[in-house]
Each structure stands twice: as structure tokens, then as C-alpha cells.
Amino acid sequence: MSEHETAARGINQLEGYLLLQAENTNAVREAEEFARLMPWLTGARREEVVALYAERRMAVSRTAIRAVADRCRELRQEYTERYEELRRRLLCATAATVLGMLVLCVLVEVWIRSALP
């Protein structure tokens, strides 16, 4: 793996880590807001509700992120296949055009030579 690829991979991992930490912070904040709606909870019960809510929220987030990542991989594959097909078609069209022009040039040359005395 090249130095550039290694750096890009490291940056992607760092970005993923930071996004996960931000998601975790949001999950805990939402859990605390949820627990505040239940003022009758004792300290230990409140902490338990916050922990369970945040844990569940992170599980849902992980599932959603995996689904998005899977779809991204599917789309990348579809776009790659489509690009390769379009490239093949363009190459064939270009080759056919060049061949057609070559045949036309030969026919014009033959016609000109046959028309000259």
C-alpha cells in the first residue's frame, strides 16, 4: 500500500472514530433528556435508564450506518459496472467510426483514381 493510500485510510478511520464519538455524545444527551421527563426516577434508576437508552440508540445508529455503508458499496459496484459498459460502448463506437472513415477514404481514393485518365 502506498504512503498516500495509508494516509487516506488513516484519515478515514479517524473520521469514522470522530463520527462515532459524536453519535455517542448525542445518544447520551438524548438519554439524559429522556430521563429528565421522568422526575420520579432515583439516581441509580435514572443512570440505568440513561445507559440503556444510550446503548439502544447506539445499536440503532450502528444498524443504520451499516445499511448506508452496504448501500454505498452496492452503488459503487453498480456505477463501476455501468461505467465499464459505457467505456466499452464508446470504444466500439470510436473503432467503428475510424474503420468507417478508413473505408470511406479508400473508396474515395479508388473513385478518384478510376476517374483520372
PDB file of C-alpha atoms in Angstrom:
ATOM      1  CA  MET A   1       0.000   0.000   0.000  1.00  0.00           C
ATOM      2  CA  SER A   2       1.377   3.395  -0.966  1.00  0.00           C
ATOM      3  CA  GLU A   3       2.039   6.165   1.505  1.00  0.00           C
ATOM      4  CA  HIS A   4      -0.891   8.144   0.067  1.00  0.00           C
ATOM      5  CA  GLU A   5      -3.271   5.190   0.460  1.00  0.00           C
ATOM      6  CA  THR A   6      -2.058   4.605   4.019  1.00  0.00           C
ATOM      7  CA  ALA A   7      -2.655   8.260   4.896  1.00  0.00           C
ATOM      8  CA  ALA A   8      -6.109   8.227   3.277  1.00  0.00           C
ATOM      9  CA  ARG A   9      -7.034   5.079   5.164  1.00  0.00           C
ATOM     10  CA  GLY A  10      -5.853   6.605   8.451  1.00  0.00           C
ATOM     11  CA  ILE A  11      -7.860   9.763   7.816  1.00  0.00           C
ATOM     12  CA  ASN A  12     -10.958   7.682   7.032  1.00  0.00           C
ATOM     13  CA  GLN A  13     -10.518   5.734  10.263  1.00  0.00           C
ATOM     14  CA  LEU A  14     -10.088   8.939  12.253  1.00  0.00           C
ATOM     15  CA  GLU A  15     -13.184  10.432  10.638  1.00  0.00           C
ATOM     16  CA  GLY A  16     -15.168   7.288  11.470  1.00  0.00           C
ATOM     17  CA  TYR A  17     -13.966   7.399  15.066  1.00  0.00           C
ATOM     18  CA  LEU A  18     -14.912  11.067  15.430  1.00  0.00           C
ATOM     19  CA  LEU A  19     -18.343  10.466  13.897  1.00  0.00           C
ATOM     20  CA  LEU A  20     -18.915   7.554  16.269  1.00  0.00           C
ATOM     21  CA  GLN A  21     -17.890   9.671  19.264  1.00  0.00           C
ATOM     22  CA  ALA A  22     -20.242  12.463  18.173  1.00  0.00           C
ATOM     23  CA  GLU A  23     -23.050   9.929  17.778  1.00  0.00           C
ATOM     24  CA  ASN A  24     -22.308   8.546  21.239  1.00  0.00           C
ATOM     25  CA  THR A  25     -22.383  12.052  22.736  1.00  0.00           C
ATOM     26  CA  ASN A  26     -25.734  12.706  21.062  1.00  0.00           C
ATOM     27  CA  ALA A  27     -27.112   9.372  22.299  1.00  0.00           C
ATOM     28  CA  VAL A  28     -26.142  10.146  25.898  1.00  0.00           C
ATOM     29  CA  ARG A  29     -27.579  13.668  25.630  1.00  0.00           C
ATOM     30  CA  GLU A  30     -30.873  12.300  24.275  1.00  0.00           C
ATOM     31  CA  ALA A  31     -30.914   9.648  27.011  1.00  0.00           C
ATOM     32  CA  GLU A  32     -30.449  12.283  29.698  1.00  0.00           C
ATOM     33  CA  GLU A  33     -33.223  14.401  28.180  1.00  0.00           C
ATOM     34  CA  PHE A  34     -35.461  11.326  28.150  1.00  0.00           C
ATOM     35  CA  ALA A  35     -34.653  10.533  31.788  1.00  0.00           C
ATOM     36  CA  ARG A  36     -35.445  14.141  32.762  1.00  0.00           C
ATOM     37  CA  LEU A  37     -39.017  13.516  31.617  1.00  0.00           C
ATOM     38  CA  MET A  38     -39.299  11.015  34.495  1.00  0.00           C
ATOM     39  CA  PRO A  39     -38.552  13.003  37.658  1.00  0.00           C
ATOM     40  CA  TRP A  40     -39.610  10.116  39.893  1.00  0.00           C
ATOM     41  CA  LEU A  41     -36.537   8.061  38.946  1.00  0.00           C
ATOM     42  CA  THR A  42     -33.963   7.623  41.694  1.00  0.00           C
ATOM     43  CA  GLY A  43     -30.281   8.251  40.991  1.00  0.00           C
ATOM     44  CA  ALA A  44     -29.432   4.612  40.257  1.00  0.00           C
ATOM     45  CA  ARG A  45     -32.591   4.033  38.213  1.00  0.00           C
ATOM     46  CA  ARG A  46     -32.008   7.239  36.292  1.00  0.00           C
ATOM     47  CA  GLU A  47     -28.452   6.168  35.432  1.00  0.00           C
ATOM     48  CA  GLU A  48     -29.750   2.768  34.352  1.00  0.00           C
ATOM     49  CA  VAL A  49     -32.381   4.350  32.073  1.00  0.00           C
ATOM     50  CA  VAL A  50     -29.773   6.689  30.590  1.00  0.00           C
ATOM     51  CA  ALA A  51     -27.344   3.816  29.982  1.00  0.00           C
ATOM     52  CA  LEU A  52     -29.991   1.551  28.423  1.00  0.00           C
ATOM     53  CA  TYR A  53     -31.410   4.314  26.245  1.00  0.00           C
ATOM     54  CA  ALA A  54     -27.958   5.369  25.022  1.00  0.00           C
ATOM     55  CA  GLU A  55     -26.970   1.747  24.379  1.00  0.00           C
ATOM     56  CA  ARG A  56     -30.133   1.108  22.370  1.00  0.00           C
ATOM     57  CA  ARG A  57     -29.727   4.361  20.459  1.00  0.00           C
ATOM     58  CA  MET A  58     -26.150   3.415  19.527  1.00  0.00           C
ATOM     59  CA  ALA A  59     -27.310  -0.029  18.370  1.00  0.00           C
ATOM     60  CA  VAL A  60     -29.897   1.607  16.109  1.00  0.00           C
ATOM     61  CA  SER A  61     -27.261   4.037  14.812  1.00  0.00           C
ATOM     62  CA  ARG A  62     -24.822   1.202  14.068  1.00  0.00           C
ATOM     63  CA  THR A  63     -27.528  -0.672  12.176  1.00  0.00           C
ATOM     64  CA  ALA A  64     -28.382   2.418  10.135  1.00  0.00           C
ATOM     65  CA  ILE A  65     -24.725   3.169   9.418  1.00  0.00           C
ATOM     66  CA  ARG A  66     -24.113  -0.411   8.279  1.00  0.00           C
ATOM     67  CA  ALA A  67     -27.145  -0.228   5.994  1.00  0.00           C
ATOM     68  CA  VAL A  68     -25.891   3.010   4.467  1.00  0.00           C
ATOM     69  CA  ALA A  69     -22.375   1.593   4.049  1.00  0.00           C
ATOM     70  CA  ASP A  70     -23.757  -1.553   2.399  1.00  0.00           C
ATOM     71  CA  ARG A  71     -25.829   0.539   0.014  1.00  0.00           C
ATOM     72  CA  CYS A  72     -22.779   2.679  -0.800  1.00  0.00           C
ATOM     73  CA  ARG A  73     -20.844  -0.455  -1.717  1.00  0.00           C
ATOM     74  CA  GLU A  74     -23.733  -1.671  -3.882  1.00  0.00           C
ATOM     75  CA  LEU A  75     -23.956   1.673  -5.662  1.00  0.00           C
ATOM     76  CA  ARG A  76     -20.198   1.778  -6.193  1.00  0.00           C
ATOM     77  CA  GLN A  77     -20.368  -1.664  -7.813  1.00  0.00           C
ATOM     78  CA  GLU A  78     -23.349  -0.676  -9.979  1.00  0.00           C
ATOM     79  CA  TYR A  79     -21.697   2.573 -11.088  1.00  0.00           C
ATOM     80  CA  THR A  80     -18.414   0.795 -11.817  1.00  0.00           C
ATOM     81  CA  GLU A  81     -20.185  -1.783 -13.966  1.00  0.00           C
ATOM     82  CA  ARG A  82     -22.146   0.924 -15.780  1.00  0.00           C
ATOM     83  CA  TYR A  83     -19.008   2.993 -16.357  1.00  0.00           C
ATOM     84  CA  GLU A  84     -17.160  -0.011 -17.778  1.00  0.00           C
ATOM     85  CA  GLU A  85     -20.100  -0.795 -20.089  1.00  0.00           C
ATOM     86  CA  LEU A  86     -20.235   2.801 -21.328  1.00  0.00           C
ATOM     87  CA  ARG A  87     -16.484   2.781 -21.850  1.00  0.00           C
ATOM     88  CA  ARG A  88     -16.714  -0.424 -23.911  1.00  0.00           C
ATOM     89  CA  ARG A  89     -19.530   1.031 -25.995  1.00  0.00           C
ATOM     90  CA  LEU A  90     -17.598   4.233 -26.601  1.00  0.00           C
ATOM     91  CA  LEU A  91     -14.516   2.265 -27.627  1.00  0.00           C
ATOM     92  CA  CYS A  92     -16.588   0.190 -30.061  1.00  0.00           C
ATOM     93  CA  ALA A  93     -18.274   3.292 -31.490  1.00  0.00           C
ATOM     94  CA  THR A  94     -14.907   5.005 -31.893  1.00  0.00           C
ATOM     95  CA  ALA A  95     -13.378   1.953 -33.575  1.00  0.00           C
ATOM     96  CA  ALA A  96     -16.389   1.659 -35.904  1.00  0.00           C
ATOM     97  CA  THR A  97     -16.146   5.354 -36.794  1.00  0.00           C
ATOM     98  CA  VAL A  98     -12.420   5.123 -37.510  1.00  0.00           C
ATOM     99  CA  LEU A  99     -12.935   1.981 -39.577  1.00  0.00           C
ATOM    100  CA  GLY A 100     -15.811   3.625 -41.467  1.00  0.00           C
ATOM    101  CA  MET A 101     -13.686   6.691 -42.197  1.00  0.00           C
ATOM    102  CA  LEU A 102     -10.844   4.470 -43.395  1.00  0.00           C
ATOM    103  CA  VAL A 103     -13.177   2.592 -45.746  1.00  0.00           C
ATOM    104  CA  LEU A 104     -14.591   5.888 -46.990  1.00  0.00           C
ATOM    105  CA  CYS A 105     -11.081   7.224 -47.651  1.00  0.00           C
ATOM    106  CA  VAL A 106     -10.163   4.081 -49.583  1.00  0.00           C
ATOM    107  CA  LEU A 107     -13.370   4.272 -51.638  1.00  0.00           C
ATOM    108  CA  VAL A 108     -12.785   7.951 -52.434  1.00  0.00           C
ATOM    109  CA  GLU A 109      -9.193   7.161 -53.422  1.00  0.00           C
ATOM    110  CA  VAL A 110     -10.351   4.330 -55.698  1.00  0.00           C
ATOM    111  CA  TRP A 111     -13.043   6.544 -57.213  1.00  0.00           C
ATOM    112  CA  ILE A 112     -10.590   9.397 -57.838  1.00  0.00           C
ATOM    113  CA  ARG A 113      -8.030   7.043 -59.448  1.00  0.00           C
ATOM    114  CA  SER A 114     -10.672   5.473 -61.630  1.00  0.00           C
ATOM    115  CA  ALA A 115     -11.936   8.897 -62.749  1.00  0.00           C
ATOM    116  CA  LEU A 116      -8.486  10.101 -63.827  1.00  0.00           C
ATOM    117  CA  PRO A 117      -7.283   9.246 -67.373  1.00  0.00           C
TER     118      PRO A 117
END
